[in-house]
PDB file of C-alpha atoms in Angstrom:
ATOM      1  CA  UNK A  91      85.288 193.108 128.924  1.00  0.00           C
ATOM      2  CA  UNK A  92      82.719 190.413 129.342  1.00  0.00           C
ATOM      3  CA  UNK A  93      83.359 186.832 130.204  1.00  0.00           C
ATOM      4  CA  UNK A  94      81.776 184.152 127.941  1.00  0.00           C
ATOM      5  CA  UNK A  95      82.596 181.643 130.161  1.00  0.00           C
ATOM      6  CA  UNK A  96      82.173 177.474 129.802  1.00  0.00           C
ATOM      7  CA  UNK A  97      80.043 175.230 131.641  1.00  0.00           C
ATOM      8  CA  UNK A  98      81.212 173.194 134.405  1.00  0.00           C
ATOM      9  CA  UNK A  99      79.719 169.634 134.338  1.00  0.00           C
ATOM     10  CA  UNK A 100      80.152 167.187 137.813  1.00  0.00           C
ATOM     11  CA  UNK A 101      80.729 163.795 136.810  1.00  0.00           C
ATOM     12  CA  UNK A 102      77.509 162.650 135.880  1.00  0.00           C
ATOM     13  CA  UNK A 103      77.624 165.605 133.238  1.00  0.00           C
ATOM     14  CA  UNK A 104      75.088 168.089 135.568  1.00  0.00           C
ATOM     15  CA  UNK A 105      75.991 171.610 136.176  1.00  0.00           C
ATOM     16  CA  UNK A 106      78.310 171.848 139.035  1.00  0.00           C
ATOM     17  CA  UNK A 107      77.829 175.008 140.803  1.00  0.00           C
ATOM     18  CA  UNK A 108      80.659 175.410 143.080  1.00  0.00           C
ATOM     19  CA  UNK A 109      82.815 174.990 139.781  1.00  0.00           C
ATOM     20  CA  UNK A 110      80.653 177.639 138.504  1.00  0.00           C
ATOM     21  CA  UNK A 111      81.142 180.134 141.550  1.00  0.00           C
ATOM     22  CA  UNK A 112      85.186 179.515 141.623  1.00  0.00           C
ATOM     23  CA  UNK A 113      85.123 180.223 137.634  1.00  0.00           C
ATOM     24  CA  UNK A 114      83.359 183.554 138.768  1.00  0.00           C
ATOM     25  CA  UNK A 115      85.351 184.371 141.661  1.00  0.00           C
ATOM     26  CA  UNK A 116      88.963 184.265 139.598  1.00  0.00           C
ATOM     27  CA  UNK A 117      87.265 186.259 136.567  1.00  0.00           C
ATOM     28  CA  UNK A 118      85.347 188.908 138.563  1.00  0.00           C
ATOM     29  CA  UNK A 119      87.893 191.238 139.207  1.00  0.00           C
ATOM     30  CA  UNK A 120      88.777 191.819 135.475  1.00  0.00           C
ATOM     31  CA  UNK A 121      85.769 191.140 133.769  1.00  0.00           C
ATOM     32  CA  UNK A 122      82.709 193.808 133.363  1.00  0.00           C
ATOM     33  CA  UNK A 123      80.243 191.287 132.999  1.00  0.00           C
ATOM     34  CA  UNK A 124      79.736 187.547 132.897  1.00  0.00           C
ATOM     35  CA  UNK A 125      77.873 185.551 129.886  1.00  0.00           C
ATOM     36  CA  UNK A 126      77.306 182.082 130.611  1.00  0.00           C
ATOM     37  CA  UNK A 127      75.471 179.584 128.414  1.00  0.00           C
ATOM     38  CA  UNK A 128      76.540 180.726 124.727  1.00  0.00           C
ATOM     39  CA  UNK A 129      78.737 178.897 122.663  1.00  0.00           C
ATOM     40  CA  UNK A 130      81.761 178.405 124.519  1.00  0.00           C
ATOM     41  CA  UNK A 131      79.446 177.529 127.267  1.00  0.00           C
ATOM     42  CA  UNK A 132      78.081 174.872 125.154  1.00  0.00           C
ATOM     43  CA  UNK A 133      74.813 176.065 124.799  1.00  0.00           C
ATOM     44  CA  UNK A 134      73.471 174.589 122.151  1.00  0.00           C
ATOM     45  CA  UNK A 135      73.818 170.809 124.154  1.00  0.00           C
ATOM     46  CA  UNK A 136      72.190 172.635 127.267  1.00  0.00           C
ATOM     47  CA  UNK A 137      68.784 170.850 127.748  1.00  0.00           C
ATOM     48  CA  UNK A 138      66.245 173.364 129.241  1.00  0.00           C
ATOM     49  CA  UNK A 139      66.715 172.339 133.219  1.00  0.00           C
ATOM     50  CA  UNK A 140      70.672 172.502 132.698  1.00  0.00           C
ATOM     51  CA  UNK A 141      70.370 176.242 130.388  1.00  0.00           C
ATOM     52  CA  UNK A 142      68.382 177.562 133.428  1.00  0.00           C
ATOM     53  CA  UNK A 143      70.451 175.613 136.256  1.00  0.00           C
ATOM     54  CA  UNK A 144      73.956 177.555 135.410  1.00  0.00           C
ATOM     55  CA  UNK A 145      72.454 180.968 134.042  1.00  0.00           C
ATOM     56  CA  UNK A 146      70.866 181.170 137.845  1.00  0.00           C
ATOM     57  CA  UNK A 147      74.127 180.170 139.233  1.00  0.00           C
ATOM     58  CA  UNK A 148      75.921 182.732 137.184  1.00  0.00           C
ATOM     59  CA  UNK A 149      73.931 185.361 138.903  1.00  0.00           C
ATOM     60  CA  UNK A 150      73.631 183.749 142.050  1.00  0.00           C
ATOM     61  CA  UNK A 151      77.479 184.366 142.212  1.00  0.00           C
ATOM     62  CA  UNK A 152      77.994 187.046 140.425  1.00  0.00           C
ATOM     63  CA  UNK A 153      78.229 189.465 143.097  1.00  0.00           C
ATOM     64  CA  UNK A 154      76.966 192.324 141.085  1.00  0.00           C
ATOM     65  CA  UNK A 155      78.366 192.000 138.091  1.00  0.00           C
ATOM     66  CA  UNK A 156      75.226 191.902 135.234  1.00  0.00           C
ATOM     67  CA  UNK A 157      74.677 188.228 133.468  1.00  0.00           C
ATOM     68  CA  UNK A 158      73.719 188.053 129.810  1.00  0.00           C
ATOM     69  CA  UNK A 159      72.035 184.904 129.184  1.00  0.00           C
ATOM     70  CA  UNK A 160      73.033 183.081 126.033  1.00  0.00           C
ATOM     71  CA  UNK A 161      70.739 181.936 123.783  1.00  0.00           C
ATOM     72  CA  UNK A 162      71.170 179.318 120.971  1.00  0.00           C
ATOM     73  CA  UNK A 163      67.458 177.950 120.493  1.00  0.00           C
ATOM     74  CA  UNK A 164      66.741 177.666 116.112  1.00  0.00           C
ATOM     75  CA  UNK A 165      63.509 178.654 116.254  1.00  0.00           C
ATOM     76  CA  UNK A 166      62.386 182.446 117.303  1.00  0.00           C
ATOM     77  CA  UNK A 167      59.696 180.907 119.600  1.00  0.00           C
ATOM     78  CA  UNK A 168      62.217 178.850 121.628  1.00  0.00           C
ATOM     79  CA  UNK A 169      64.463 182.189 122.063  1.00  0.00           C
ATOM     80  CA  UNK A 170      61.540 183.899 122.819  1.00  0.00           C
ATOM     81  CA  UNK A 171      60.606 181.550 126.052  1.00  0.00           C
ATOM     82  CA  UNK A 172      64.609 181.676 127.171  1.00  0.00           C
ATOM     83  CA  UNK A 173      64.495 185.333 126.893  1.00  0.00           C
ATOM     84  CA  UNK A 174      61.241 185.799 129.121  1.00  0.00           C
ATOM     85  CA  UNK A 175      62.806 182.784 131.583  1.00  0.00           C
ATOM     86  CA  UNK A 176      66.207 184.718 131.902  1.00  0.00           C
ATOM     87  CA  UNK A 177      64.190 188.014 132.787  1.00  0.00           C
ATOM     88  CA  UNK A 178      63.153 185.828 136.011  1.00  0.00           C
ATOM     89  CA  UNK A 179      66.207 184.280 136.759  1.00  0.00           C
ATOM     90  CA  UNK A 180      67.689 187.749 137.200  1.00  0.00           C
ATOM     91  CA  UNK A 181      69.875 188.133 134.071  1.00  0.00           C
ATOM     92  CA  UNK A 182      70.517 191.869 132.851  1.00  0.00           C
ATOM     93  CA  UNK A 183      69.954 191.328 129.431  1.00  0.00           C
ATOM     94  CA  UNK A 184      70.038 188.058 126.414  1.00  0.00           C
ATOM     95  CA  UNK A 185      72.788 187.409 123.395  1.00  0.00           C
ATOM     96  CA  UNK A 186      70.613 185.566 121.083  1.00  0.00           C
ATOM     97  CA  UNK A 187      71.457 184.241 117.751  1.00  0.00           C
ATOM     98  CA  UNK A 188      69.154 184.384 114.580  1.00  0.00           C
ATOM     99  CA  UNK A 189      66.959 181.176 113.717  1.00  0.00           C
ATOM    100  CA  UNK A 190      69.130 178.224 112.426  1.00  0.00           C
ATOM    101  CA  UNK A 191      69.183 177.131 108.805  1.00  0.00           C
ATOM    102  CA  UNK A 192      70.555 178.634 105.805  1.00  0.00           C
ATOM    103  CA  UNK A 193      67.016 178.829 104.833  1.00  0.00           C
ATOM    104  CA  UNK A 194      66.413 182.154 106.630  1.00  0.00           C
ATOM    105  CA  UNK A 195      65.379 185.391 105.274  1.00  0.00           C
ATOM    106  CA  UNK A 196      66.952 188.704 105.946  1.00  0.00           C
ATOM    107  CA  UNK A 197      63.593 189.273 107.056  1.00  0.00           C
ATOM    108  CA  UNK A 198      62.627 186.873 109.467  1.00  0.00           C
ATOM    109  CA  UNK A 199      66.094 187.296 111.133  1.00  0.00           C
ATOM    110  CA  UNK A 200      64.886 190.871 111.751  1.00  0.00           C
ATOM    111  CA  UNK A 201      61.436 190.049 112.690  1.00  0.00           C
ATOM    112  CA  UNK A 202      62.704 187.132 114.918  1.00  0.00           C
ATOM    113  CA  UNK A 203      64.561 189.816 117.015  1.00  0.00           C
ATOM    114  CA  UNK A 204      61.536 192.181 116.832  1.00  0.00           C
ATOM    115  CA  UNK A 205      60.095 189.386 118.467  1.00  0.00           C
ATOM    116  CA  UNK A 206      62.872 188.158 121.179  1.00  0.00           C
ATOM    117  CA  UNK A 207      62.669 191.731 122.604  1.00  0.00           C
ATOM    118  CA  UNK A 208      59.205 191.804 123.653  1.00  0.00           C
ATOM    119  CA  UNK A 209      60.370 189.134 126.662  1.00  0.00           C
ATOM    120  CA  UNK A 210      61.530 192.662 128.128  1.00  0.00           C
ATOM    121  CA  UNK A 211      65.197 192.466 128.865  1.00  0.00           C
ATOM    122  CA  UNK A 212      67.923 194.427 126.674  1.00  0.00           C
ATOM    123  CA  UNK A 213      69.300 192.116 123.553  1.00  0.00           C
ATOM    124  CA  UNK A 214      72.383 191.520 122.196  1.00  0.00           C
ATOM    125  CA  UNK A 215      72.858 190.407 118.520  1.00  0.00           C
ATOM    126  CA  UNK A 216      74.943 187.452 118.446  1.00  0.00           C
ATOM    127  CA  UNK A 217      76.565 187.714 114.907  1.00  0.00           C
ATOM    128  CA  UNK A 218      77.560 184.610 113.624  1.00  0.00           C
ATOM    129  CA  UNK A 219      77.339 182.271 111.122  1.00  0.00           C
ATOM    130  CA  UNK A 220      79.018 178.932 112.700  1.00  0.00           C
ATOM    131  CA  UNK A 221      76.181 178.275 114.926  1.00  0.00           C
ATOM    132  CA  UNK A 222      73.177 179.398 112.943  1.00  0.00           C
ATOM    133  CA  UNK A 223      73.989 178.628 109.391  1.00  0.00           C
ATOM    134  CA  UNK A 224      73.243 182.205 107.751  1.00  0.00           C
ATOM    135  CA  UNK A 225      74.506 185.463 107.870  1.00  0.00           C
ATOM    136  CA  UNK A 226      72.753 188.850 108.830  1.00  0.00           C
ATOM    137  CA  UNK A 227      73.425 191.616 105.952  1.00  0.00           C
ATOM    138  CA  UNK A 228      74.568 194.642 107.357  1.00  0.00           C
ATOM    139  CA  UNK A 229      71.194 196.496 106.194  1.00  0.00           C
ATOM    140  CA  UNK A 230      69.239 194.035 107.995  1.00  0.00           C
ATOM    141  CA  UNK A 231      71.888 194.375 111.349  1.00  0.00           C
ATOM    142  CA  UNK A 232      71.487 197.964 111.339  1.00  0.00           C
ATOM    143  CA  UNK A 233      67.321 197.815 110.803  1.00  0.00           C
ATOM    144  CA  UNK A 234      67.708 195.500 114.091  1.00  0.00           C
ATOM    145  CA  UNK A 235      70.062 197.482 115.585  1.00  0.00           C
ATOM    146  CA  UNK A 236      67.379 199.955 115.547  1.00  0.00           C
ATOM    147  CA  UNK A 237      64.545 198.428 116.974  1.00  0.00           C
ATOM    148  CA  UNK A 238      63.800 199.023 121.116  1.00  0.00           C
ATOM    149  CA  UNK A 239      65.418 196.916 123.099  1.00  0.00           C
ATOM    150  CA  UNK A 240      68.400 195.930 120.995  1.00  0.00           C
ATOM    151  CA  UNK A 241      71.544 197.166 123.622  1.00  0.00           C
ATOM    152  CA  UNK A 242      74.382 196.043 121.095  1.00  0.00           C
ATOM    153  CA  UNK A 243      76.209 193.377 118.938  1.00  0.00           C
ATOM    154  CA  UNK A 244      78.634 190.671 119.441  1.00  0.00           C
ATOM    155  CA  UNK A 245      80.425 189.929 116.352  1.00  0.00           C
ATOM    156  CA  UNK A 246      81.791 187.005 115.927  1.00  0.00           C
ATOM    157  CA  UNK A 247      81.244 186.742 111.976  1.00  0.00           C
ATOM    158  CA  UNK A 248      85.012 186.849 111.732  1.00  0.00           C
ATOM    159  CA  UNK A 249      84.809 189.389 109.208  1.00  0.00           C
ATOM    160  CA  UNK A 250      86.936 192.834 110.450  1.00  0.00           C
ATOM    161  CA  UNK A 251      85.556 194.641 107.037  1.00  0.00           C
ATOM    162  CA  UNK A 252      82.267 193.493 108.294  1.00  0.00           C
ATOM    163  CA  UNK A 253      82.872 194.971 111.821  1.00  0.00           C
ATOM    164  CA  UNK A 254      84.432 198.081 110.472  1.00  0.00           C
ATOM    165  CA  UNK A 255      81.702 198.699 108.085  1.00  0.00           C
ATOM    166  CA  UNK A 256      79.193 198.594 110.666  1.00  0.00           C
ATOM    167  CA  UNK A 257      80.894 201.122 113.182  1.00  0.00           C
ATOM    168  CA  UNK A 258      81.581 203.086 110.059  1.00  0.00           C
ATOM    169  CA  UNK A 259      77.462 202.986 109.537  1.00  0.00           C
ATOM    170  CA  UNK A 260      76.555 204.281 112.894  1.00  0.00           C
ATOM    171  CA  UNK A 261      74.309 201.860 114.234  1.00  0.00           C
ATOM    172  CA  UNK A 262      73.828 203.184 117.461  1.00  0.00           C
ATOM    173  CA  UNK A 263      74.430 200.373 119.745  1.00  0.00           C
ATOM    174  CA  UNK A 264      77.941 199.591 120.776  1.00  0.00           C
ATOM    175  CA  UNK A 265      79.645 196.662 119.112  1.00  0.00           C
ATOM    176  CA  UNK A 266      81.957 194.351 120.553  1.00  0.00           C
ATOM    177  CA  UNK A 267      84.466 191.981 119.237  1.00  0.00           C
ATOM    178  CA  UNK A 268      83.529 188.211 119.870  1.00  0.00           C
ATOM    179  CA  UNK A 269      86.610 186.282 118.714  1.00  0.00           C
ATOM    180  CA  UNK A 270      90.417 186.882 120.776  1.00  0.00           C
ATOM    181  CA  UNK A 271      92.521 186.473 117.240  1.00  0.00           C
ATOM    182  CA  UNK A 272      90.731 189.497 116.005  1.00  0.00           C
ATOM    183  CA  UNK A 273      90.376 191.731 119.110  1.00  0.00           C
ATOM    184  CA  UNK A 274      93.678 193.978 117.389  1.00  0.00           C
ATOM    185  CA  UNK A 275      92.171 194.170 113.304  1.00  0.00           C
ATOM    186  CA  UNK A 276      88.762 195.275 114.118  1.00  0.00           C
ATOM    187  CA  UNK A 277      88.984 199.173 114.370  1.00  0.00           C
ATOM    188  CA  UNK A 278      87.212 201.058 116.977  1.00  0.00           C
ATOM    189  CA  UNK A 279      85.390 198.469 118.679  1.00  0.00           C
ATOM    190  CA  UNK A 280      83.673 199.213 122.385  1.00  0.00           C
ATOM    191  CA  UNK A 281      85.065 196.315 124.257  1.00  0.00           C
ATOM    192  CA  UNK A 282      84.947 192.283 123.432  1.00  0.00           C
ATOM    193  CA  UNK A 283      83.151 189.205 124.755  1.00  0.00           C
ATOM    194  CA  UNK A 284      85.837 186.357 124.671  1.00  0.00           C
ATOM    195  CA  UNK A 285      86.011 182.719 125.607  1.00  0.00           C
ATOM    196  CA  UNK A 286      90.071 183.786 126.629  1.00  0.00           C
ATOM    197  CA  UNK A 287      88.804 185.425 129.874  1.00  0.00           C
ATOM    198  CA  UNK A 288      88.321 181.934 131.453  1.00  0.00           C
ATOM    199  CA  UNK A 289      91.857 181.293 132.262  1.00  0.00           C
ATOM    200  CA  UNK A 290      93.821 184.690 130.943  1.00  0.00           C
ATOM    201  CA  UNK A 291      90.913 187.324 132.626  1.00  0.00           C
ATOM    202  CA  UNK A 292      94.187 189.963 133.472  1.00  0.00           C
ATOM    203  CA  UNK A 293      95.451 190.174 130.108  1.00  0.00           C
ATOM    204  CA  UNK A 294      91.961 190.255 128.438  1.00  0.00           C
ATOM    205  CA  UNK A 295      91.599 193.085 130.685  1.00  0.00           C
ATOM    206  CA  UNK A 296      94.909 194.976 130.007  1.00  0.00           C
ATOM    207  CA  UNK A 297      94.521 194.576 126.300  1.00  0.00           C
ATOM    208  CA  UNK A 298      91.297 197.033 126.499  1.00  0.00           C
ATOM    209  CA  UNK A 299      94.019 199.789 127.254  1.00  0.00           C
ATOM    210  CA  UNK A 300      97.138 198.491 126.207  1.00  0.00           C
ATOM    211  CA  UNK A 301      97.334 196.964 122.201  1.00  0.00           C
ATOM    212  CA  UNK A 302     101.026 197.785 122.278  1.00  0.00           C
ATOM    213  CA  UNK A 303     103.510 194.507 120.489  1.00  0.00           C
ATOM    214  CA  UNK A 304     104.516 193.242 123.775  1.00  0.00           C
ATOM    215  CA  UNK A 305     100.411 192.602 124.662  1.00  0.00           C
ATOM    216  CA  UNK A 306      99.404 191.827 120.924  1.00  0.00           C
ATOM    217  CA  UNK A 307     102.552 188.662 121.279  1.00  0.00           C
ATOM    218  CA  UNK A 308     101.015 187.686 124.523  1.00  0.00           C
ATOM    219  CA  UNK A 309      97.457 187.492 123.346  1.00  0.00           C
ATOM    220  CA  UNK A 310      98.596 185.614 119.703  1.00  0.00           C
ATOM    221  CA  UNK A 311     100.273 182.953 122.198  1.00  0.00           C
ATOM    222  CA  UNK A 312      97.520 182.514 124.379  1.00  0.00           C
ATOM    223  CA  UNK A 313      95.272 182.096 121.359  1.00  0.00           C
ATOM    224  CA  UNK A 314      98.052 179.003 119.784  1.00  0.00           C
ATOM    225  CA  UNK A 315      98.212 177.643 123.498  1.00  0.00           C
ATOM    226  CA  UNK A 316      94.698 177.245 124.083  1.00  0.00           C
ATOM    227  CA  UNK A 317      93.411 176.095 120.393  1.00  0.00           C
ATOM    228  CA  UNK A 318      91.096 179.456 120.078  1.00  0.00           C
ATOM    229  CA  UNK A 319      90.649 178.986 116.629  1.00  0.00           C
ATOM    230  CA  UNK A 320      89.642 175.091 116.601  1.00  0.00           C
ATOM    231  CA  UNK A 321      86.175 174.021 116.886  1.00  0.00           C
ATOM    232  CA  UNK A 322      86.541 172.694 120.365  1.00  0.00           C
ATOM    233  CA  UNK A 323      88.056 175.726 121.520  1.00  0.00           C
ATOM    234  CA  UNK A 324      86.301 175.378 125.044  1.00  0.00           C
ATOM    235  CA  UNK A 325      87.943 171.634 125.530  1.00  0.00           C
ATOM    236  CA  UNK A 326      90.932 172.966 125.979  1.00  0.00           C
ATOM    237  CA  UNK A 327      89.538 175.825 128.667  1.00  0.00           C
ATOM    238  CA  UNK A 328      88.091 173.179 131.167  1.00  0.00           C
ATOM    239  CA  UNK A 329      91.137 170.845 130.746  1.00  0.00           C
ATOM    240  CA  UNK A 330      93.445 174.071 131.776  1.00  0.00           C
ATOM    241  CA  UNK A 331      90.855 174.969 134.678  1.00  0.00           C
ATOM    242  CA  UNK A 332      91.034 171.610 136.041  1.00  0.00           C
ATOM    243  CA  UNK A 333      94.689 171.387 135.894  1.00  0.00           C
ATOM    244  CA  UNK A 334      93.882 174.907 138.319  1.00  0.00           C
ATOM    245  CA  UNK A 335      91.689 173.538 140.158  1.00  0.00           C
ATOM    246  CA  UNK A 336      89.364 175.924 139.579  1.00  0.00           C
ATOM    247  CA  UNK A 337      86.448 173.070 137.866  1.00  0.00           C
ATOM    248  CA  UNK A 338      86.081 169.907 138.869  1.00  0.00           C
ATOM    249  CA  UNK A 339      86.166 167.916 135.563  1.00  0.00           C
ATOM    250  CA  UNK A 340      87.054 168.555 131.996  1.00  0.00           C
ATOM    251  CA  UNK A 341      83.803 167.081 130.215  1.00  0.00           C
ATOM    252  CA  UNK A 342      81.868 168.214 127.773  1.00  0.00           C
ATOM    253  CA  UNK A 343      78.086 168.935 128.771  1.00  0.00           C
ATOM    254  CA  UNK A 344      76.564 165.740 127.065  1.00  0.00           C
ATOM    255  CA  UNK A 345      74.017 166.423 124.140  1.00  0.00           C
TER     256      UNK A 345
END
């Protein structure tokens, strides 16, 4: 189970890392691995100094579990420096979307990855369509799935067919569920990456093991509590983990 955890901004809207290390410190004992900077981490409003500020805090406090950098740049030549920069910073591997704009090819989505993974660290595919603006076909996803360097796929498409269809095609790399109201309807998936792990890390945990009614009730309540499904999904995440104490401040990172 990996963590896709939000950003903690001080008051003057910088990264606060001693929010960032007490975020770590009550999800580390559930979670596999920690992703900071992707969309619930609001990383499309991350300017460059503020991306690379709380990925190196991520893995500053990590205490051995790996960091997988987001990435939401549009263009492959912006993912392409992030990639390389995370590969210094100490991250274990990237979660990069394709370019932005429904304007993209099926294939310059796959040569934009053929690109991304010459930076040298492992890549996820972040499928999606809500930040980028296209969709991947599953023939291109599996050529890319394919390539060296490619370690897996986060779908968060929202599609279960989709997800289904691509275990179903063998494609080699594992593939993990990105969105919590789905984590039950998507088959034979290897694990999920989930925003819910922020303030319910124990039962995102128990649900790899235990789908059972009683855990499936829990997890469709958590989802109505915090707003999963509502475009501002990670609002309602800080405001809960500054009622805990755990953050600082509820803001938003500003754009």
């Amino acid at each position: 189970m990996t963590a896709a955890l939000v950003t903690p901004v001080d008051g003057a809207g910088e990264v606060d890392e001693k929010s960032v290390a007490r975020l770590i410190a009550s999800v580390r004992p559930y979670a596999d691995a920690l992703l900071p900077a992707l969309s619930t981490g609001e990383g499309a409003s991350l300017s460059d100094r503020q991306w690379r500020e709380v990925v190196a805090a991520a893995v500053r406090h990590a205490d051995g579990l790996p960091v997988l950098a987001g990435i939401l740049r549009p263009a492959t030549a912006g993912s392409l420096a992030r990639a390389r920069e995370a590969n210094g910073l100490g991250a274990a591997a990237v979660v990069v979307t394709t370019p932005h704009g429904p304007e993209v090819t099926q294939e310059e989505m796959f040569r934009h990855f053929e690109t991304v993974t010459g930076a040298g660290l492992p890549v996820v595919v972040y499928h999606e369509s809500a930040v980028s603006g296209n969709v991947m076909e599953l023939g291109t996803l599996l050529r890319v799935c394919a390539l060296p360097g490619v370690a897996g796929v986060k779908d968060s498409a929202g599609d279960t067919a989709f997800t289904r269809a691509l275990i179903a095609a063998g494609p080699g790399v594992p593939v993990v569920q990105g969105l919590e109201h789905l984590l039950l309807e998507s088959g034979s998936v290897d694990g999920w990456v989930v925003a819910l792990a922020n303030v319910e890390p124990e039962l995102c945990r128990a649900l790899l093991t235990d789908r059972g009614e009683e855990r499936a009730e829990q997890l469709r309540a958590a989802c109505e509590r915090y707003g999963l499904e509502r475009d501002d999904w990670y609002r309602s995440l800080k405001t809960e983990l500054l009622r805990r104490a755990v953050i600082e401040t509820d803001r938003e990172v500003p754009c």
